[in-house]
Short mmCIF file of C-alpha atoms in Angstrom, two decimals:
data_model
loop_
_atom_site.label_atom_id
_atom_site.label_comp_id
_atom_site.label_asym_id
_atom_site.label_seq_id
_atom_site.Cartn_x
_atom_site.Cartn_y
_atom_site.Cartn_z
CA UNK D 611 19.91 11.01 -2.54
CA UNK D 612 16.37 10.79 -1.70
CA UNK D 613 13.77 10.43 -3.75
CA UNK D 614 10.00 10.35 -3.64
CA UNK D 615 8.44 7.68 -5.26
CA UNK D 616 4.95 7.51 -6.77
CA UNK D 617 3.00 7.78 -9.89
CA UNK D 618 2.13 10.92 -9.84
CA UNK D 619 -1.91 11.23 -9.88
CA UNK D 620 -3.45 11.34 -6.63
CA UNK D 621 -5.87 8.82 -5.27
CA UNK D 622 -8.21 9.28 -2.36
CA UNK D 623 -8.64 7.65 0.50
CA UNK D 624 -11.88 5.77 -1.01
CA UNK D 625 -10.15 4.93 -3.67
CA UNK D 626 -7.58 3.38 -2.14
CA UNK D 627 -10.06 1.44 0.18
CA UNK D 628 -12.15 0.34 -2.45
CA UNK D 629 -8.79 -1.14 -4.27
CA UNK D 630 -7.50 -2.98 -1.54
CA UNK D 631 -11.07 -4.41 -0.94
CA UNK D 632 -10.64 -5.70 -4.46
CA UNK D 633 -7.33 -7.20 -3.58
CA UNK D 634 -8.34 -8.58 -0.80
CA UNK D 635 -11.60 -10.12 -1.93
CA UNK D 636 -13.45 -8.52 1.27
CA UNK D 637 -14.86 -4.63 1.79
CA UNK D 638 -12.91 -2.73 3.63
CA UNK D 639 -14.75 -1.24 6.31
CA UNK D 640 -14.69 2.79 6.19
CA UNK D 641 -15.58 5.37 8.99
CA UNK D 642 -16.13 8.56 7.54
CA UNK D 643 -15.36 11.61 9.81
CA UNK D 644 -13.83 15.48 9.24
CA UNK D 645 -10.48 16.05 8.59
CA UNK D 646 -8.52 16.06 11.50
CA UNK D 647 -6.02 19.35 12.12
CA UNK D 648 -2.95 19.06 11.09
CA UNK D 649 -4.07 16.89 8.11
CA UNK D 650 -3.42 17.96 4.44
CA UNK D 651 -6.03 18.32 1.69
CA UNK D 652 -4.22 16.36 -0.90
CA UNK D 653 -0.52 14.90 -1.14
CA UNK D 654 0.78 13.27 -4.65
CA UNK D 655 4.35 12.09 -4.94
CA UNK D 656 6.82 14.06 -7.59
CA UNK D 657 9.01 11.07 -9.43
CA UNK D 658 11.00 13.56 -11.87
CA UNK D 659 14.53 13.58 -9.73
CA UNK D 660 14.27 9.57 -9.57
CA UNK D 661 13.60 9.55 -13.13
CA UNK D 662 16.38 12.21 -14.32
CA UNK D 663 18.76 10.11 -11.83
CA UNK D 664 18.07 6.52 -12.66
CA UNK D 665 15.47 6.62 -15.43
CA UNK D 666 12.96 5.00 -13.06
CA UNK D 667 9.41 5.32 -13.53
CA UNK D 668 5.98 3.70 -12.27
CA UNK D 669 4.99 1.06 -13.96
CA UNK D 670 1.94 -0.43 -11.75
CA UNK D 671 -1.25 0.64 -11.26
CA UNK D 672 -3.05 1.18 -8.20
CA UNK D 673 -4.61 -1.90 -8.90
CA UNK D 674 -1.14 -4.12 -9.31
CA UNK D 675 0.00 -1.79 -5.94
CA UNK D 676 -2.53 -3.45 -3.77
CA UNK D 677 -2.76 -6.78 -5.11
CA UNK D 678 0.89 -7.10 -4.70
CA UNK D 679 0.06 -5.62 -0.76
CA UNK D 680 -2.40 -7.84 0.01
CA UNK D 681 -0.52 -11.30 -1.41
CA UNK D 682 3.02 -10.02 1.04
CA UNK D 683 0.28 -9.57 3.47
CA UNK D 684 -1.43 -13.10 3.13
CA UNK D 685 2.06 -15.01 2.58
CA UNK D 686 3.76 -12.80 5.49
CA UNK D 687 1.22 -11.93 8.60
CA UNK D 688 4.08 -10.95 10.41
CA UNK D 689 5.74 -9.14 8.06
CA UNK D 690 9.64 -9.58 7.98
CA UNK D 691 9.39 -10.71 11.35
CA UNK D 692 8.67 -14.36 12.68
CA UNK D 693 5.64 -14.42 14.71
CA UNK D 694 5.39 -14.54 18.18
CA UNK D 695 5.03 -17.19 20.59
CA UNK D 696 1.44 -16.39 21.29
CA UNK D 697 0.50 -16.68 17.67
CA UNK D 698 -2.77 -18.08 16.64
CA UNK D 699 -2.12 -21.33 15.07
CA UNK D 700 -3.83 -20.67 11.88
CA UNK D 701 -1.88 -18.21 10.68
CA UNK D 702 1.78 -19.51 12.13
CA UNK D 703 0.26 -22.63 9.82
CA UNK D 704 0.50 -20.17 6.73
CA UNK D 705 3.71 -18.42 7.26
#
């Protein structure tokens, strides 16, 4: 099965740059322009089925989300992957 995870309330696009620039100790630089076509109003995630199915439910806050982010993010600047041969030197030094 699939499910859709989330908590449920919505957050907006400031609000989600505003907590990641918490997270990440820096602002976020934002660019504020009209909605583009094709993009939707609002979009909030449904977590009923994967709580009727497994009993799973949110237990984070936006808050915990990005922190969370941002420290996979500082530990892993490549992500999964390992980084590539033309890496700057500082950051291979981190991973």
């Amino acid at each position: 099965s699939l499910f859709n995870l989330g908590t449920g309330m919505g957050t907006s696009v400031l609000e989600l740059a505003a907590a990641f620039g918490e997270a990440a100790q820096r602002p976020i630089p934002i660019v504020k322009a009209p909605r583009r076509p094709g993009d939707v109003a609002t979009l909030q995630a449904d977590a009923r089925r994967v709580d009727a199915a497994w009993g799973w439910r949110t237990r984070r806050d936006l808050a915990a989300m990005c922190r969370d982010a941002w420290a996979f993010q500082e530990a892993n600047p490549y992500g999964y992957d390992a980084p590539p041969a033309t890496a700057d030197p500082q950051l291979t030094a981190r991973v």
